[in-house]
Amino acid sequence: MMSRLSRVCLGLVFVVGSACGGGTEDTQAGEPLGTVQAEVAALEYNVAGGNCDSFDFVTFGQDGSGQWGQGAFNKQYDSFCVMDDRADGKRVGIHWRLGDDSRRGLCVFTGGANGSGKCDKDLPEGKRLELRIGRCDGSVSACDTPSAGWSWEPWGSTTTSP
């Protein structure tokens, strides 16, 4: 089971293994030149479950009351981990997309505060991966699409290669 992250940084995105704020948020959009995708892929919706693996890239959800959630990506196992850090009745999720728009998805944890779950994916190697963490009130919205009641933090990015 993944250990809970103990560092709280003011920045929303950092690379694990660096000092708080030592990582960089990549603000470039899309894949490098030469990659073309004609259509945006259908949304892959998954409910996170099971145990989380270790992680390579982490994003935090924070507000004026502190941290409410964490999202992580494991490059070796192509899995997303979602952690709910607050008993507020809201779902926590990761909205992700490949830089060439060939795949995109929503990994949602519904298990409650101080819990976590993962969504396993088989992503192609060497792709740009963009992700953001958000929360949604399931008693008000279906929370089944990125626009259905979600409040999102800014996008961060990494790659799918280990």
Coordinates of C-alpha atoms in Angstrom, one line a residue:
M1 CA 0.0 0.0 0.0
M2 CA 1.3 3.5 -0.8
S3 CA 2.5 5.5 2.1
R4 CA 0.8 8.8 2.6
L5 CA 2.9 11.8 1.5
S6 CA 4.1 13.8 4.5
R7 CA 5.4 16.9 2.8
V8 CA 3.0 19.8 2.1
C9 CA 4.3 22.3 -0.4
L10 CA 2.8 25.6 -1.5
G11 CA 3.2 24.5 -5.1
L12 CA 0.6 22.2 -6.5
V13 CA 2.9 20.0 -8.6
F14 CA 6.3 18.6 -7.8
V15 CA 8.4 15.6 -8.6
V16 CA 8.8 13.2 -5.7
G17 CA 12.4 13.0 -4.6
S18 CA 13.1 16.7 -5.0
A19 CA 12.7 19.3 -2.3
C20 CA 9.3 21.0 -2.0
G21 CA 9.1 23.4 -4.9
G22 CA 12.1 21.7 -6.6
G23 CA 10.0 20.2 -9.4
T24 CA 8.6 22.1 -12.2
E25 CA 5.2 22.5 -13.6
D26 CA 5.4 22.1 -17.3
T27 CA 3.0 24.6 -19.0
Q28 CA 3.6 23.5 -22.6
A29 CA 0.6 22.2 -24.3
G30 CA 0.4 19.1 -26.5
E31 CA 3.0 16.8 -28.0
P32 CA 6.2 17.9 -29.8
L33 CA 5.8 19.0 -33.4
G34 CA 5.0 16.2 -35.9
T35 CA 2.4 14.4 -33.7
V36 CA -1.1 14.7 -35.2
Q37 CA -4.3 13.4 -33.9
A38 CA -7.6 14.1 -35.8
E39 CA -10.1 13.6 -33.0
V40 CA -10.2 13.7 -29.2
A41 CA -10.6 10.2 -27.8
A42 CA -13.6 9.1 -25.8
L43 CA -13.4 9.6 -22.0
E44 CA -12.2 6.6 -20.1
Y45 CA -14.1 6.6 -16.7
N46 CA -12.8 4.5 -13.8
V47 CA -13.6 4.2 -10.1
A48 CA -10.3 3.9 -8.2
G49 CA -10.0 0.8 -6.0
G50 CA -7.4 -1.6 -4.6
N51 CA -4.0 -0.6 -3.2
C52 CA -1.8 2.1 -4.6
D53 CA 1.7 1.5 -6.0
S54 CA 4.7 3.7 -5.5
F55 CA 4.6 6.9 -7.5
D56 CA 6.8 9.1 -9.7
F57 CA 4.7 12.2 -10.2
V58 CA 2.4 13.8 -7.6
T59 CA -0.1 16.7 -7.6
F60 CA -1.8 18.2 -4.5
G61 CA -5.3 19.7 -4.0
Q62 CA -5.2 22.5 -1.5
D63 CA -7.5 25.4 -0.4
G64 CA -7.5 27.9 2.5
S65 CA -8.2 25.1 5.0
G66 CA -5.2 23.0 3.8
Q67 CA -4.7 19.9 1.7
W68 CA -7.9 18.0 0.6
G69 CA -6.4 15.4 -1.8
Q70 CA -3.4 14.0 -3.7
G71 CA -3.1 12.4 -7.1
A72 CA -0.1 10.4 -8.3
F73 CA 1.1 8.6 -11.4
N74 CA 3.3 5.4 -11.4
K75 CA 5.3 5.3 -14.6
Q76 CA 6.4 1.7 -14.3
Y77 CA 2.9 0.3 -13.8
D78 CA 0.9 2.9 -15.7
S79 CA -1.4 3.5 -12.7
F80 CA -3.0 6.5 -11.2
C81 CA -3.5 6.8 -7.4
V82 CA -6.1 9.1 -5.8
M83 CA -6.0 9.9 -2.1
D84 CA -8.8 11.7 -0.2
D85 CA -7.3 13.7 2.6
R86 CA -10.4 15.4 4.0
A87 CA -13.7 14.3 5.5
D88 CA -15.8 16.8 3.4
G89 CA -18.2 14.4 1.6
K90 CA -16.6 15.1 -1.8
R91 CA -15.1 12.7 -4.3
V92 CA -11.5 13.2 -5.3
G93 CA -10.4 12.4 -8.9
I94 CA -7.6 12.7 -11.5
H95 CA -8.5 14.1 -14.9
W96 CA -5.7 12.9 -17.3
R97 CA -4.9 13.1 -21.0
L98 CA -2.1 12.2 -23.4
G99 CA -0.5 15.2 -25.1
D100 CA -1.7 14.0 -28.6
D101 CA -5.3 13.6 -27.4
S102 CA -5.3 9.9 -28.3
R103 CA -6.5 9.0 -24.8
R104 CA -8.1 10.8 -21.9
G105 CA -9.8 9.8 -18.7
L106 CA -11.2 10.3 -15.3
C107 CA -10.0 8.2 -12.3
V108 CA -12.4 8.8 -9.3
F109 CA -12.0 7.7 -5.7
T110 CA -15.3 7.4 -3.8
G111 CA -14.2 5.6 -0.7
G112 CA -14.1 8.6 1.7
A113 CA -11.6 10.4 3.8
N114 CA -8.1 9.0 4.5
G115 CA -8.5 6.4 1.9
S116 CA -7.0 5.8 -1.5
G117 CA -7.4 3.8 -4.7
K118 CA -5.8 3.3 -8.1
C119 CA -6.8 3.0 -11.7
D120 CA -4.6 0.8 -13.8
K121 CA -4.0 1.8 -17.4
D122 CA -1.8 0.5 -20.3
L123 CA -0.5 3.8 -21.7
P124 CA 1.9 4.0 -24.7
E125 CA 5.6 4.8 -23.8
G126 CA 7.2 8.1 -24.5
K127 CA 4.0 10.2 -24.5
R128 CA 3.4 13.5 -22.7
L129 CA 0.9 13.0 -19.9
E130 CA -1.0 15.8 -18.4
L131 CA -3.1 15.5 -15.2
R132 CA -4.9 17.5 -12.7
I133 CA -6.6 16.7 -9.4
G134 CA -10.1 17.8 -8.5
R135 CA -13.0 17.2 -6.2
C136 CA -16.8 16.9 -6.8
D137 CA -19.8 16.7 -4.6
G138 CA -21.5 13.4 -5.6
S139 CA -24.7 14.3 -3.8
V140 CA -25.2 17.3 -6.2
S141 CA -23.6 16.0 -9.4
A142 CA -23.0 12.7 -11.2
C143 CA -19.3 13.5 -11.3
D144 CA -18.9 11.2 -14.3
T145 CA -17.4 13.7 -16.7
P146 CA -14.7 16.4 -16.2
S147 CA -17.4 19.2 -16.5
A148 CA -20.0 17.5 -14.2
G149 CA -19.6 19.5 -11.0
W150 CA -15.8 19.2 -10.6
S151 CA -13.5 21.9 -9.3
W152 CA -10.0 21.4 -10.8
E153 CA -6.5 22.4 -9.8
P154 CA -4.1 23.5 -12.6
W155 CA -2.7 21.0 -15.1
G156 CA 0.7 19.5 -14.5
S157 CA 2.7 17.2 -16.8
T158 CA 5.1 14.4 -17.0
T159 CA 5.9 11.5 -19.5
T160 CA 4.7 8.0 -19.6
S161 CA 8.2 6.5 -19.9
P162 CA 9.8 5.0 -16.8

